[in-house]
């Protein structure tokens, strides 16, 4: 019986994402599954037609874009934040998390409020770390990344003080 | 073109020649992707430049965890989402007729038909563009990332911040829908 799982395997087969052993198994399955063959044929047809509908860039687009970007942003591309400062913030965050998980807890400070406060700060630090990763991944404005970094460092320092 | 690793090293070192090579290498796939996403030539050209502004700005902090191409298309995808959202707000506020909804061929008119325009009939092209435009937004995003970006489904899932199973199901529905829309066209 043909199912969505069969179609998903067709997609992964077509994109080259099936492991070699799964690929061989799928090819055997394909011979016996008419629904799979039909779906794969539709996929290949859509793919070929999409390739034919590729839009030709206007003449000189790449050159104009390169020149414009290089002229606007300067010939060098040093980010405002450095790898060192990023490493510093990440190391702080990692240290704080490690101490929280593995470090000794001070007797008398194990109250529920204290724990809740730490967890809240820890969650905040993690959120800032995730936001920073997202911004870096999509090339957000360095000024925003700098601001993220400063926030992360501040959170990490605060957390460290509470834990040590 | 150098190996991707070498190109990355040169880009990170601020080599303008490496940047020019990168823009040339990805000119057609990124531009095609943006044209089909934004459905307007001028907007696609502006977005194309903005993608590479972000690339040049972000390359210093880029840490290769996959293919450079996947990073580029993630940037193009997220930018297109922002632009589509802005365009939608603008449309609502102006309530005006514009390029949205018209065949891309009408907004991508050039003075001379290029070789690719001659290769397939205008009517065929319009049908393909209309079929792509008829896909629900998220299905179209997956389809375009797969077909113009040549991204794997694992990379698409990362770019769209969704599970692999979701990326696959969106593509599955897109292919099923296109099967009907493209019926009768020879590929």
PDB file of C-alpha atoms in Angstrom, chain A residues 73 80-81 140-150, chain B residues 57:
ATOM      1  CA  UNK A  73      31.257  48.186   3.209  1.00  0.00           C
ATOM      2  CA  UNK A  80      32.755  44.899  14.592  1.00  0.00           C
ATOM      3  CA  UNK A  81      32.791  42.087  17.105  1.00  0.00           C
ATOM      4  CA  UNK A 140      22.554  40.456  11.078  1.00  0.00           C
ATOM      5  CA  UNK A 141      23.961  43.947  11.477  1.00  0.00           C
ATOM      6  CA  UNK A 142      27.194  43.770  13.516  1.00  0.00           C
ATOM      7  CA  UNK A 143      25.901  46.532  15.799  1.00  0.00           C
ATOM      8  CA  UNK A 144      23.016  44.268  16.829  1.00  0.00           C
ATOM      9  CA  UNK A 145      25.366  41.351  17.309  1.00  0.00           C
ATOM     10  CA  UNK A 146      27.601  43.535  19.459  1.00  0.00           C
ATOM     11  CA  UNK A 147      24.590  44.431  21.533  1.00  0.00           C
ATOM     12  CA  UNK A 148      23.654  40.723  21.847  1.00  0.00           C
ATOM     13  CA  UNK A 149      27.206  39.967  22.918  1.00  0.00           C
ATOM     14  CA  UNK A 150      27.202  42.636  25.599  1.00  0.00           C
TER      15      UNK A 150
ATOM     16  CA  UNK B  57      29.093  41.475   6.778  1.00  0.00           C
TER      17      UNK B  57
END
